[in-house]
Amino acid sequence: MSSLDRNTIEQAYAFFHQKAKVYKYSASEREKDHIEDTIASYVNAMSPMLYAALSEGNDAYLKEHCTFGRQLENAIAKMERLLGIN
């Protein structure tokens, strides 16, 4: 994690984790779409180094409806490893 700032990862992790909990249990497609849009906006402005580490070169990572849920869980797991959680 030497090239990635721990604070940057912690902020992204907290944001993603909170949104993932709502997304996972929401029955509202509108609410899920809003979360997808919110996360996509966040990743467009987040640390390019962190996004590169999470996306592994996939420019569509966390930006497409069909893969969003799986990728959000994947991003959280990667940040947990970076932070030494679990």
C-alpha positions as a LaTeX table, in Angstrom:
\begin{tabular}{lrrr}
\hline
Residue & $x$ (\AA) & $y$ (\AA) & $z$ (\AA) \\
\hline
Met1 & 0.00 & 0.00 & 0.00 \\
Ser2 & 3.03 & 2.27 & $-0.06$ \\
Ser3 & 1.88 & 4.12 & $-3.20$ \\
Leu4 & $-1.73$ & 4.38 & $-2.03$ \\
Asp5 & $-2.70$ & 6.70 & 0.81 \\
Arg6 & $-4.46$ & 4.78 & 3.59 \\
Asn7 & $-6.82$ & 7.70 & 4.22 \\
Thr8 & $-7.91$ & 7.67 & 0.57 \\
Ile9 & $-8.65$ & 3.95 & 0.75 \\
Glu10 & $-10.50$ & 4.30 & 4.06 \\
Gln11 & $-12.72$ & 7.07 & 2.68 \\
Ala12 & $-13.58$ & 5.10 & $-0.45$ \\
Tyr13 & $-14.12$ & 1.94 & 1.61 \\
Ala14 & $-16.54$ & 3.65 & 4.00 \\
Phe15 & $-18.50$ & 5.18 & 1.11 \\
Phe16 & $-18.65$ & 1.96 & $-0.92$ \\
His17 & $-19.46$ & $-0.18$ & 2.12 \\
Gln18 & $-22.39$ & 2.03 & 3.13 \\
Lys19 & $-23.79$ & 2.14 & $-0.41$ \\
Ala20 & $-23.34$ & $-1.63$ & $-0.84$ \\
Lys21 & $-25.45$ & $-2.38$ & 2.23 \\
Val22 & $-28.34$ & $-0.29$ & 0.92 \\
Tyr23 & $-27.91$ & $-1.65$ & $-2.62$ \\
Lys24 & $-27.92$ & $-5.27$ & $-1.51$ \\
Tyr25 & $-31.16$ & $-5.05$ & 0.46 \\
Ser26 & $-33.06$ & $-2.51$ & $-1.61$ \\
Ala27 & $-36.19$ & $-3.66$ & $-3.40$ \\
Ser28 & $-36.37$ & $-0.40$ & $-5.35$ \\
Glu29 & $-34.81$ & $-0.40$ & $-8.80$ \\
Arg30 & $-34.89$ & 3.39 & $-8.71$ \\
Glu31 & $-32.86$ & 3.42 & $-5.50$ \\
Lys32 & $-30.39$ & 0.91 & $-6.95$ \\
Asp33 & $-30.01$ & 3.03 & $-10.10$ \\
His34 & $-29.33$ & 6.07 & $-7.94$ \\
Ile35 & $-26.63$ & 4.19 & $-6.02$ \\
Glu36 & $-25.06$ & 3.04 & $-9.29$ \\
Asp37 & $-24.99$ & 6.64 & $-10.53$ \\
Thr38 & $-23.58$ & 7.88 & $-7.23$ \\
Ile39 & $-20.78$ & 5.30 & $-7.23$ \\
Ala40 & $-19.98$ & 5.98 & $-10.91$ \\
Ser41 & $-19.67$ & 9.70 & $-10.12$ \\
Tyr42 & $-17.47$ & 8.90 & $-7.14$ \\
Val43 & $-15.09$ & 6.71 & $-9.13$ \\
Asn44 & $-14.79$ & 9.38 & $-11.81$ \\
Ala45 & $-13.43$ & 11.76 & $-9.16$ \\
Met46 & $-11.55$ & 9.35 & $-6.90$ \\
Ser47 & $-7.82$ & 8.75 & $-6.73$ \\
Pro48 & $-6.69$ & 7.47 & $-10.13$ \\
Met49 & $-4.20$ & 5.19 & $-8.41$ \\
Leu50 & $-6.87$ & 3.60 & $-6.25$ \\
Tyr51 & $-9.25$ & 3.21 & $-9.18$ \\
Ala52 & $-6.47$ & 1.56 & $-11.20$ \\
Ala53 & $-5.76$ & $-0.84$ & $-8.34$ \\
Leu54 & $-9.43$ & $-1.75$ & $-8.01$ \\
Ser55 & $-10.34$ & $-1.89$ & $-11.69$ \\
Glu56 & $-7.20$ & $-3.68$ & $-12.90$ \\
Gly57 & $-7.41$ & $-1.76$ & $-16.18$ \\
Asn58 & $-11.15$ & $-2.19$ & $-16.77$ \\
Asp59 & $-12.37$ & 1.32 & $-17.65$ \\
Ala60 & $-16.00$ & 0.22 & $-17.22$ \\
Tyr61 & $-15.41$ & $-1.00$ & $-13.64$ \\
Leu62 & $-18.32$ & 0.10 & $-11.41$ \\
Lys63 & $-19.88$ & 1.98 & $-14.32$ \\
Glu64 & $-22.13$ & $-0.61$ & $-15.98$ \\
His65 & $-25.47$ & $-1.84$ & $-14.67$ \\
Cys66 & $-25.03$ & $-5.51$ & $-15.60$ \\
Thr67 & $-21.82$ & $-5.96$ & $-13.57$ \\
Phe68 & $-22.25$ & $-3.30$ & $-10.89$ \\
Gly69 & $-23.35$ & $-5.40$ & $-7.91$ \\
Arg70 & $-20.61$ & $-7.99$ & $-8.33$ \\
Gln71 & $-17.96$ & $-5.32$ & $-8.94$ \\
Leu72 & $-19.02$ & $-3.30$ & $-5.90$ \\
Glu73 & $-18.56$ & $-6.34$ & $-3.68$ \\
Asn74 & $-15.24$ & $-7.03$ & $-5.42$ \\
Ala75 & $-14.04$ & $-3.46$ & $-4.82$ \\
Ile76 & $-14.93$ & $-3.67$ & $-1.14$ \\
Ala77 & $-13.05$ & $-6.96$ & $-0.78$ \\
Lys78 & $-9.97$ & $-5.49$ & $-2.49$ \\
Met79 & $-10.00$ & $-2.45$ & $-0.20$ \\
Glu80 & $-10.39$ & $-4.71$ & 2.85 \\
Arg81 & $-7.25$ & $-6.55$ & 1.77 \\
Leu82 & $-5.41$ & $-3.26$ & 1.22 \\
Leu83 & $-6.47$ & $-2.09$ & 4.68 \\
Gly84 & $-5.73$ & $-5.41$ & 6.38 \\
Ile85 & $-9.38$ & $-6.03$ & 7.27 \\
Asn86 & $-10.32$ & $-9.75$ & 7.34 \\
\hline
\end{tabular}
